[in-house]
Structures are given as structure tokens and as C-alpha cells.
mmCIF file of C-alpha atoms and ligand atoms in Angstrom:
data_model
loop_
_atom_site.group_PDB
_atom_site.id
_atom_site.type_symbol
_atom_site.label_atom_id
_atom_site.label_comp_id
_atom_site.label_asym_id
_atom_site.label_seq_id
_atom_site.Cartn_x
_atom_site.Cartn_y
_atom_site.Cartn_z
ATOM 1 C CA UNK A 248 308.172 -128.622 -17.715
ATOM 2 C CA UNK A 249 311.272 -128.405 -20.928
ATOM 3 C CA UNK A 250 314.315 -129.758 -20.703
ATOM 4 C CA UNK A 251 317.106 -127.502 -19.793
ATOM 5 C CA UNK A 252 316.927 -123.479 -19.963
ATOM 6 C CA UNK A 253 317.603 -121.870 -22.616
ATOM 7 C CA UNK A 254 320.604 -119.144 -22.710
ATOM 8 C CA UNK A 255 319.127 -117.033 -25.658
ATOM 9 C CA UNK A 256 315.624 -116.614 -26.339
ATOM 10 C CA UNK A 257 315.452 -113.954 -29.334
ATOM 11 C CA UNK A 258 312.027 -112.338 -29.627
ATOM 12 C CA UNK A 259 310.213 -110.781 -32.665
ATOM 13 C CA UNK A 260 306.825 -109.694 -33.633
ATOM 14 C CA UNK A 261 307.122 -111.700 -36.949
ATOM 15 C CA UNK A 262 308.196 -114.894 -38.368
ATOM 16 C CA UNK A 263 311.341 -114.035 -40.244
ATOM 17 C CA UNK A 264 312.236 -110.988 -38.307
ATOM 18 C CA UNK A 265 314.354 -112.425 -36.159
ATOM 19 C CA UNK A 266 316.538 -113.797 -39.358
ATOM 20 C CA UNK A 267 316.896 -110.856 -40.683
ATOM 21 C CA UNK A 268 317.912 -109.047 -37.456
ATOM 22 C CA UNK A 269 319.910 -111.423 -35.351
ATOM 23 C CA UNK A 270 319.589 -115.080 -37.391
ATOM 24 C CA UNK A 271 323.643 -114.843 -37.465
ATOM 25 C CA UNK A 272 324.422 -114.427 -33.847
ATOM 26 C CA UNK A 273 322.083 -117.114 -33.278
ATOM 27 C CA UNK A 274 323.508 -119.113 -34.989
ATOM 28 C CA UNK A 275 327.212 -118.411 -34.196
ATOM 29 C CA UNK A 276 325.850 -118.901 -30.272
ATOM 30 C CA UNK A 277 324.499 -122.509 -31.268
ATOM 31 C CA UNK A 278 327.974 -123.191 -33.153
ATOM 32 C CA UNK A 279 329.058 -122.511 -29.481
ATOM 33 C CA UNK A 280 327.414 -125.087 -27.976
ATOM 34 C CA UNK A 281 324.465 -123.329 -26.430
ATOM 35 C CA UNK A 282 320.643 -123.354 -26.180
ATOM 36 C CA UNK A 283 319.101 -120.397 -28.655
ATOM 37 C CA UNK A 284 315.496 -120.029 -29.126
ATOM 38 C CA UNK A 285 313.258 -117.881 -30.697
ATOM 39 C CA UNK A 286 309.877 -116.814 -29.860
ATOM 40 C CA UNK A 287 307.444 -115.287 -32.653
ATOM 41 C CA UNK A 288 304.283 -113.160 -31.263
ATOM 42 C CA UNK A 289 302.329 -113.196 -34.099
ATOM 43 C CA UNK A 290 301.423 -116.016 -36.778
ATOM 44 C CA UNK A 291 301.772 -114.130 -40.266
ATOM 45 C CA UNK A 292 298.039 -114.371 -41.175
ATOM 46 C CA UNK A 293 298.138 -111.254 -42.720
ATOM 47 C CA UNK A 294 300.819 -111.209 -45.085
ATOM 48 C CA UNK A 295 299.952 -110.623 -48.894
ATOM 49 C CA UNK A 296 301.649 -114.185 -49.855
ATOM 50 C CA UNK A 297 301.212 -117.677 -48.071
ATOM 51 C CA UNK A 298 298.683 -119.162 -45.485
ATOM 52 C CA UNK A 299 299.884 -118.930 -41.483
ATOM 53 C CA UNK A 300 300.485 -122.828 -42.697
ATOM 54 C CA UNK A 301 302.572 -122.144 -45.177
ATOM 55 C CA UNK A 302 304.579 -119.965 -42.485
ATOM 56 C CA UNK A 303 305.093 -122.200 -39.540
ATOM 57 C CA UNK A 304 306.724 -124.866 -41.899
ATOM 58 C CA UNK A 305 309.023 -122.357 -43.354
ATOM 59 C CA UNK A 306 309.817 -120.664 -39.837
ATOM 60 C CA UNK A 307 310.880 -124.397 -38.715
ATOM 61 C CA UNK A 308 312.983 -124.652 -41.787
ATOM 62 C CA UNK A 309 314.721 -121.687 -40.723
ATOM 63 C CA UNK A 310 314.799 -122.621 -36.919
ATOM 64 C CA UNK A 311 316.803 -125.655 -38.116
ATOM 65 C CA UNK A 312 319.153 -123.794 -40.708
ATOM 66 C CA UNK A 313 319.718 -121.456 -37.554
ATOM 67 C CA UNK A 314 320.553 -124.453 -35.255
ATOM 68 C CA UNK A 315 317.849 -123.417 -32.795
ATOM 69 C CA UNK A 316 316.770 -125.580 -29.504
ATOM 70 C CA UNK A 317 313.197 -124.356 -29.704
ATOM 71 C CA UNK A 318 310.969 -122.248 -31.637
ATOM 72 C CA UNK A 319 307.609 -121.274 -30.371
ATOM 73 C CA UNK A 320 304.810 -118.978 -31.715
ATOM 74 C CA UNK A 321 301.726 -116.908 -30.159
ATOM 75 C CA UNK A 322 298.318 -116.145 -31.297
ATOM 76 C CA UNK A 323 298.640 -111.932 -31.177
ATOM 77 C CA UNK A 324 296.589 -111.008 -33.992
ATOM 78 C CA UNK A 325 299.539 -110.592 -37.122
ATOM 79 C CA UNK A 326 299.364 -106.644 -37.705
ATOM 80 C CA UNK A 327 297.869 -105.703 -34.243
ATOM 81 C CA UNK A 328 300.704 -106.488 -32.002
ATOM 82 C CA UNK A 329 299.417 -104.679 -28.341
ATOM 83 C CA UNK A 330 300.843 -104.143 -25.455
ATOM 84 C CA UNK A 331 298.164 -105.532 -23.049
ATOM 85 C CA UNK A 332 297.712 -107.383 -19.693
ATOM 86 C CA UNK A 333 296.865 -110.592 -21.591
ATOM 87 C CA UNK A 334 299.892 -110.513 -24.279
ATOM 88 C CA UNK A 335 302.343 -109.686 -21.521
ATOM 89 C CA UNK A 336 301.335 -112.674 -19.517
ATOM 90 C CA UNK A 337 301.438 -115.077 -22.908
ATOM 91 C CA UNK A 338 305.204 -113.974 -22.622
ATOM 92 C CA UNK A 339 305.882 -114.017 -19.320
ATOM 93 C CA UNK A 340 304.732 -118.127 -19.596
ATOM 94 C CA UNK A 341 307.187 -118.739 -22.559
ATOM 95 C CA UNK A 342 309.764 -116.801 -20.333
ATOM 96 C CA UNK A 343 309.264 -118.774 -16.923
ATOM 97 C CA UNK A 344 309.121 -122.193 -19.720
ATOM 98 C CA UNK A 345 312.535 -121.511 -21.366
ATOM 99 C CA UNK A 346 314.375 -119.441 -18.126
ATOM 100 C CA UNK A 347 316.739 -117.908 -20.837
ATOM 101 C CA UNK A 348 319.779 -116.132 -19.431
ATOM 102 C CA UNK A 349 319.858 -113.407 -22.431
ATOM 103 C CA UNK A 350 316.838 -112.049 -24.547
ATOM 104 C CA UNK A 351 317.259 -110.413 -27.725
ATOM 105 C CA UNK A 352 314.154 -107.670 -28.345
ATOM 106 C CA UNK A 353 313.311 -105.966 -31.430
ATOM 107 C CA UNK A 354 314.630 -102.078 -30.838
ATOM 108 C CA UNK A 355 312.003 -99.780 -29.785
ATOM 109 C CA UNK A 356 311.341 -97.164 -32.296
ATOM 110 C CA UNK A 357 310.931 -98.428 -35.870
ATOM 111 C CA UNK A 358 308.249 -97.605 -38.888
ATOM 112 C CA UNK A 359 306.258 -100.740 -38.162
ATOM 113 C CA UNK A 360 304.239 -100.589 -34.846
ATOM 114 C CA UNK A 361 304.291 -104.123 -34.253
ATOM 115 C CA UNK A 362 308.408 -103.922 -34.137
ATOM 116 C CA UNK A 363 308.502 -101.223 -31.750
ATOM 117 C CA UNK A 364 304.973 -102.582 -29.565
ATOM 118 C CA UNK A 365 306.879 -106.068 -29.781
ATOM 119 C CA UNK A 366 310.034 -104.167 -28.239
ATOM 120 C CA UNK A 367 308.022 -102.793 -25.022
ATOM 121 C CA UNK A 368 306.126 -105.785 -24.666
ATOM 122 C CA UNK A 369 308.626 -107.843 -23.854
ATOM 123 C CA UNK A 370 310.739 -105.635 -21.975
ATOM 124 C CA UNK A 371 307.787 -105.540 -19.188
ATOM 125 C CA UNK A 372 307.305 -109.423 -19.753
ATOM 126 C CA UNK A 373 310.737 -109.444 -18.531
ATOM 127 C CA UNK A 374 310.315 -107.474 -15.753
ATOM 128 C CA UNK A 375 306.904 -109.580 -14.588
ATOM 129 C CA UNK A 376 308.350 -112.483 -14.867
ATOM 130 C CA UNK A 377 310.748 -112.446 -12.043
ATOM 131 C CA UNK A 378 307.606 -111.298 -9.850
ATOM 132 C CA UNK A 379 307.154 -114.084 -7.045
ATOM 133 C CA UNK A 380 303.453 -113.343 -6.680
ATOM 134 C CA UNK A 381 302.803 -113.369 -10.069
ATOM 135 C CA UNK A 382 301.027 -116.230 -11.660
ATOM 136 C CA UNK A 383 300.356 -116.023 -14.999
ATOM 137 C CA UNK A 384 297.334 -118.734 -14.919
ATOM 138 C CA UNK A 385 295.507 -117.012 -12.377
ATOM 139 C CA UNK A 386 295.759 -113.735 -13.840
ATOM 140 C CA UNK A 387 295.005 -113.992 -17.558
ATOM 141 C CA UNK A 388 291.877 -112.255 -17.606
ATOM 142 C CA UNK A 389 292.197 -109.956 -15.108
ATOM 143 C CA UNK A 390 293.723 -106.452 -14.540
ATOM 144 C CA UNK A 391 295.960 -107.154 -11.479
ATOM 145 C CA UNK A 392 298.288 -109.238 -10.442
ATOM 146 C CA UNK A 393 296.742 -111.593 -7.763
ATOM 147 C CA UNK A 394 298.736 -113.282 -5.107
ATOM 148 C CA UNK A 395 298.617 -116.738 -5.078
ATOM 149 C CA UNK A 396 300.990 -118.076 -2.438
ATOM 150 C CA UNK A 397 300.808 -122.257 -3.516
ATOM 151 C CA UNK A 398 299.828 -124.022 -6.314
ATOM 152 C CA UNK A 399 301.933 -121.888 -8.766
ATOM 153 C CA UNK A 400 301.637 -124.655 -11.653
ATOM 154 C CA UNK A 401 303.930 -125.320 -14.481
ATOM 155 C CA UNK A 402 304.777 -121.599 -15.164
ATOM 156 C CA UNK A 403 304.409 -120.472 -11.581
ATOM 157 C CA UNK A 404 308.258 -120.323 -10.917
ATOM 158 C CA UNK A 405 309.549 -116.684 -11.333
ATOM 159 C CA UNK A 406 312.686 -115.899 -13.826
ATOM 160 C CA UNK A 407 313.621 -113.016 -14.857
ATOM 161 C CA UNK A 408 316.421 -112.890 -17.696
ATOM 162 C CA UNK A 409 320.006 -111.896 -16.530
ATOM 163 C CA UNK A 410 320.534 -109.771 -19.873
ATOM 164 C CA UNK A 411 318.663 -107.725 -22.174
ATOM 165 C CA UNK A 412 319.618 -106.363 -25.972
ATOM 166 C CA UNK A 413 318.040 -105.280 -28.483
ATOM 167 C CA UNK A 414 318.474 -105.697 -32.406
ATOM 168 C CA UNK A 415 318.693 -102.216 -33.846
ATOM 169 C CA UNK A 416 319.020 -103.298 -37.508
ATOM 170 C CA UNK A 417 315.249 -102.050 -38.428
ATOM 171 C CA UNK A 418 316.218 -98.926 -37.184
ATOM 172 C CA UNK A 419 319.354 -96.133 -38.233
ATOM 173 C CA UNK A 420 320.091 -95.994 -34.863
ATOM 174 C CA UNK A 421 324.463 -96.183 -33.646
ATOM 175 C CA UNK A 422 324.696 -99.716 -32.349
ATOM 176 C CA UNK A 423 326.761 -99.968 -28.843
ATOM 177 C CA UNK A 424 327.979 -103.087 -30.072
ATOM 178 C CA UNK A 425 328.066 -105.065 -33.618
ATOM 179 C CA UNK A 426 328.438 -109.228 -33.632
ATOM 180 C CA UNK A 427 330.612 -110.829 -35.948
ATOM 181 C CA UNK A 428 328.315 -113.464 -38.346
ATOM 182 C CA UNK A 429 331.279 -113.192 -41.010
ATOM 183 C CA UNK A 430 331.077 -116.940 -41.270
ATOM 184 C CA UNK A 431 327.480 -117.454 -40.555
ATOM 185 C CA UNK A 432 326.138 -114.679 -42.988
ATOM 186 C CA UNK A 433 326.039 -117.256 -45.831
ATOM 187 C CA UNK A 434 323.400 -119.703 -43.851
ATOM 188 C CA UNK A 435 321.668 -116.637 -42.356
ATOM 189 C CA UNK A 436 320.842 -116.149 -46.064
ATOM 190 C CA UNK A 437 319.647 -119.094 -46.667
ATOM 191 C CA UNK A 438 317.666 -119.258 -43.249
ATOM 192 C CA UNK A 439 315.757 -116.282 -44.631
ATOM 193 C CA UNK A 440 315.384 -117.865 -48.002
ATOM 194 C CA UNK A 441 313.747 -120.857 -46.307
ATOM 195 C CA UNK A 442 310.458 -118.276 -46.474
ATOM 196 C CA UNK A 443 309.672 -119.339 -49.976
ATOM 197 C CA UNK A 444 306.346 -118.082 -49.917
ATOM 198 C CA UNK A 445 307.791 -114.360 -49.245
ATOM 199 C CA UNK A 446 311.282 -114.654 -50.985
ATOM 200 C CA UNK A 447 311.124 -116.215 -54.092
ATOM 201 C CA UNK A 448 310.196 -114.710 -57.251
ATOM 202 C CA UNK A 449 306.902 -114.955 -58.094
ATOM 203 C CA UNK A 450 303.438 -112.547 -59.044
ATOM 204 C CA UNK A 451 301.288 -111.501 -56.174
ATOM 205 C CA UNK A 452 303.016 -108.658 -54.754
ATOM 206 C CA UNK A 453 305.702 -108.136 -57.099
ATOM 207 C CA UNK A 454 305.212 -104.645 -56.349
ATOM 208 C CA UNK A 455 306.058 -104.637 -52.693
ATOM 209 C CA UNK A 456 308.571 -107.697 -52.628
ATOM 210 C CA UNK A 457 312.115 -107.657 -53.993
ATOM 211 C CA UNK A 458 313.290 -110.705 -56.130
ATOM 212 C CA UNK A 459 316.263 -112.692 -54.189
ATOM 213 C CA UNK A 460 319.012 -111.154 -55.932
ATOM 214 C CA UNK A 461 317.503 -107.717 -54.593
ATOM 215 C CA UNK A 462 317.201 -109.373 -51.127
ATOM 216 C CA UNK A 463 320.266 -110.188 -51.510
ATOM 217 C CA UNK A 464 322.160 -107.375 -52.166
ATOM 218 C CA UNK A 465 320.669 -105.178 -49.601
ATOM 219 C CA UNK A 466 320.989 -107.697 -46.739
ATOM 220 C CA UNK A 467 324.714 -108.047 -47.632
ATOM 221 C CA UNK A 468 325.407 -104.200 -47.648
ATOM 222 C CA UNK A 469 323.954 -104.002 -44.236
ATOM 223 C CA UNK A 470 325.929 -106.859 -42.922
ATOM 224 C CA UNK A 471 328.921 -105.316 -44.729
ATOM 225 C CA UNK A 472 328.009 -101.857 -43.203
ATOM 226 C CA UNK A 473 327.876 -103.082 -39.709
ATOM 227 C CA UNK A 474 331.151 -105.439 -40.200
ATOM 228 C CA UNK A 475 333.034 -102.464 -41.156
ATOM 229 C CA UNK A 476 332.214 -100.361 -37.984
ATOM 230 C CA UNK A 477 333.861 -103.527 -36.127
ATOM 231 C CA UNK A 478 336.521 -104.146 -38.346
ATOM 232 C CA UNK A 479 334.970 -107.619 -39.714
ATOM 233 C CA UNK A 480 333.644 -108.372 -43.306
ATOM 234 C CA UNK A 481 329.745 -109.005 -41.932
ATOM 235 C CA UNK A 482 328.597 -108.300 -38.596
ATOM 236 C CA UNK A 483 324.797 -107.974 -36.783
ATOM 237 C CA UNK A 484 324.292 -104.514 -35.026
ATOM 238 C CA UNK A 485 322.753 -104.109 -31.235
ATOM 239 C CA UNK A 486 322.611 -102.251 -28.590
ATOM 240 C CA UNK A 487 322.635 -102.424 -24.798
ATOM 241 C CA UNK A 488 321.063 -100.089 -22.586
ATOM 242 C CA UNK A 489 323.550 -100.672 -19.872
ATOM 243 C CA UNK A 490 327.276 -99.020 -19.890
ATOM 244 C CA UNK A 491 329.791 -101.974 -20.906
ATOM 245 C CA UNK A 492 332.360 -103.042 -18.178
ATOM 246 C CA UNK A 493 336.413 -103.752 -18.711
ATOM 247 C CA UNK A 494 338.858 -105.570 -16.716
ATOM 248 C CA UNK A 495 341.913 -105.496 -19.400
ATOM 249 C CA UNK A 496 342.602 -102.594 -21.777
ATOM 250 C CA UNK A 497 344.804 -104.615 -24.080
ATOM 251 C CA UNK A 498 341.713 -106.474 -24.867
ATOM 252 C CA UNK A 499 338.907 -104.061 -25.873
ATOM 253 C CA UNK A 500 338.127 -105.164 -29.598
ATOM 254 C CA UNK A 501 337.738 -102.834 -32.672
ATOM 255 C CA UNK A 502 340.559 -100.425 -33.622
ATOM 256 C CA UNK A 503 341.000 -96.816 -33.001
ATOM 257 C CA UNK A 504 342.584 -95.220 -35.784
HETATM 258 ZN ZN1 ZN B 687 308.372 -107.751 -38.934
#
């Protein structure tokens, strides 16, 4: 039923996760010329500062600082991010919508359950997508998959995404490969930024959220950490579960000694 597919479709559990993991790359692949998207499971209810209102303007602030083709949000309970039937198949429609050739998922082991439950969840939404049999719309409130032959409706057409990585910057885990966002860090900033209602300095929660200049700083040394392990100034760490394949020595990146 969209317009054409997108080739990146990065997936969090909450608005402004994916700007802090991966906004950079995102927006270095739109500088590129192609179709990035993001898709955000939960609504942000529960946070101490701002209205789920206040939220979805700010997130489409930041989906345009980012250069994004489409930004779309689900209605998984904020804090209670599961991995059941139901939320799989709310993915698996997005997914058979957008037909992106790479998702980005949040790692899978982290302190906050909805990062790592978020990270599970849509590897298997993945996976069911591409099922033939599967349709979503028959299915959503039932515990197996039913076959359903015609009629397969808007989101009815299997896809399963060519390529799967995951954002590890939540997590001290070695990344199998960093990106370079040296000259997108500066508007990944400000992407994050565009969450006033969590960002700027102000009194409820003062405890538990940094002023900007603290934001700041630590975003930057992690950007800087990552950019030195690939020889660049800022850089966004992932990782691929898959061995990476070469055709020309002379042209693997990042310097030996
Ligand atoms: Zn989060």
C-alpha cells in the first residue's frame, strides 16, 4: 500500500533510542540517497517528563533532522515491551508495509528489558514475515499461524529482510563493525536535542536527567571511543551475527598497527 520499499528500517523500543544508537548512520544512508525509516514499539507514556503528545511531535522533529522516509510508532505498553504472538504480528505488518532490505535491532542483552525484549522481538518478526502462509490479519488473536491461501490483504505479501544488525551501543559489548557519522555526529546531536521535553534543562527529574552539556559530553566520548577503534574522529558501533566476506585485501578498512 506505501510508495517504494524502504532499504533501512531501524527498530527501537523507544522514541529517541534509535538517535542515540544509530541516528548517524541513518542519516549518512539518507545523505546517500536512500529510503531509512524507523519504527518505535512503544509510545513514551511512561516517561517522568512530557505527555506521549509531547513525544510524537518531537520524534517527527528528529525523523526530519535525521532525513528519514517514514517514521511509524506502535501501541506496546511504554515499559512492558513483550515478546508475544500479538506484538510480533504488529511488526511483521510494518515489515511486509515498508519491505526494507536492512533492519537495524537494538542488541540483545542490555540493563533495560524493553531494549533487549525489543531485540528478540523483532528478530522473530523478521523471520515470520517471509512466511507465505502467514497472514498477519487473520492471525492477530490467535496462537497459530493459520493458512490462508487467497485474500492475503494489504500486508498479506511475505518479505523477509535481506540483512540484519544490531546497535550494540547500550551495551559494552566489541562491535564487529563501527560506522563512520564523523560528519553527521553534529545533527545526530541535535536530532536528539529535538526531545525537549527529556533534554533540556529543567526541574522534574533533575535527579535522573543530565543537563545538555552533560548529554553532551558523554554522547561525544562514545562517538569518539568508537571512531577511534576505526580510525575516524566519531563513529556508531554494531555488530553482525554473520562472518564478513572479502573479495580484495588491499581494501579491508581500519589499520593494523
Ligand atoms: Zn530506550
Amino acid at each position: 500500500m506505501s510508495s517504494s520499499p524502504l532499504d533501512i528500517l531501524a527498530l527501537a523500543a523507544h522514541r529517541d533510542d534509535v538517535e542515540q544508537t544509530c541516528g548517524g548512520t541513518l542519516l549518512k544512508m539518507a545523505q546517500r540517497g536512500y529510503r531509512t525509516g524507523i519504527l518505535d514499539l512503544t509510545q513514551g507514556e511512561m516517561g517522568t517528563r512530557g505527555s506521549a503528545g509531547d513525544r510524537a511531535r518531537e520524534a517527527a522533529d528528529a525523523a526530519r533532522i535525521l532525513g528519514t522516509s517514514w517514521r511509524g510508532a506502535l501501541d506496546i505498553p511504554d515499559g512492558r515491551v513483550e515478546n508475544t504472538w500479538d506484538n510480533r504480528l504488529k511488526v511483521v505488518r510494518v515489515l511486509r508495509e515498508q519491505r526494507p532490505r536492512v533492519v537495524i535491532l537494538p542488541y540483545w542483552k542490555g540493563r533495560h528489558p524493553d531494549h533487549y525484549t525489543a531485540s528478540v522481538l523483532g528478530y522473530e518478526a523478521c523471520f515470520l514475515a517471509g512466511l507465505t502462509k502467514l497472514d498477519p490479519d487473520a492471525t492477530a488473536n490467535d496462537d497459530s499461524p493459520q493458512h490462508t491461501p487467497q485474500d492475503a490483504g494489504a500486508t498479506g505479501n511475505p518479505h523477509r529482510p535481506f540483512k540484519i544488525i544490531y546497535a550494540t551501543l547500550y551495551y559494552d559489548v566489541r562491535p564487529t563493525f563501527v560506522v563512520d557519522i564523523t560528519e553527521q555526529f553534529e545533527a545526530r546531536f541535535e536530532a536528539l536535542m529535538a526531545y525537549k521535553t527529556q533534554f533540556s534543562d529543567q526541574e522534574a527529574g533533575k535527579g535522573i536527567f543530565p543537563a545538555r552539556d552533560e548529554i553532551r559530553s558523554r554522547i561525544e566520548a562514545m562517538a569518539r571511543f568508537y571512531g577511534l577503534l576505526g580510525g575516524v574522529t566519531y563513529a556508531e558501533p554494531f555488530l553482525q551475527k554473520e562472518v564478513g566476506l572479502v573479495d580484495d585485501l588491499t581494501l579491508i578498512p581500519v589499520k593494523s598497527i
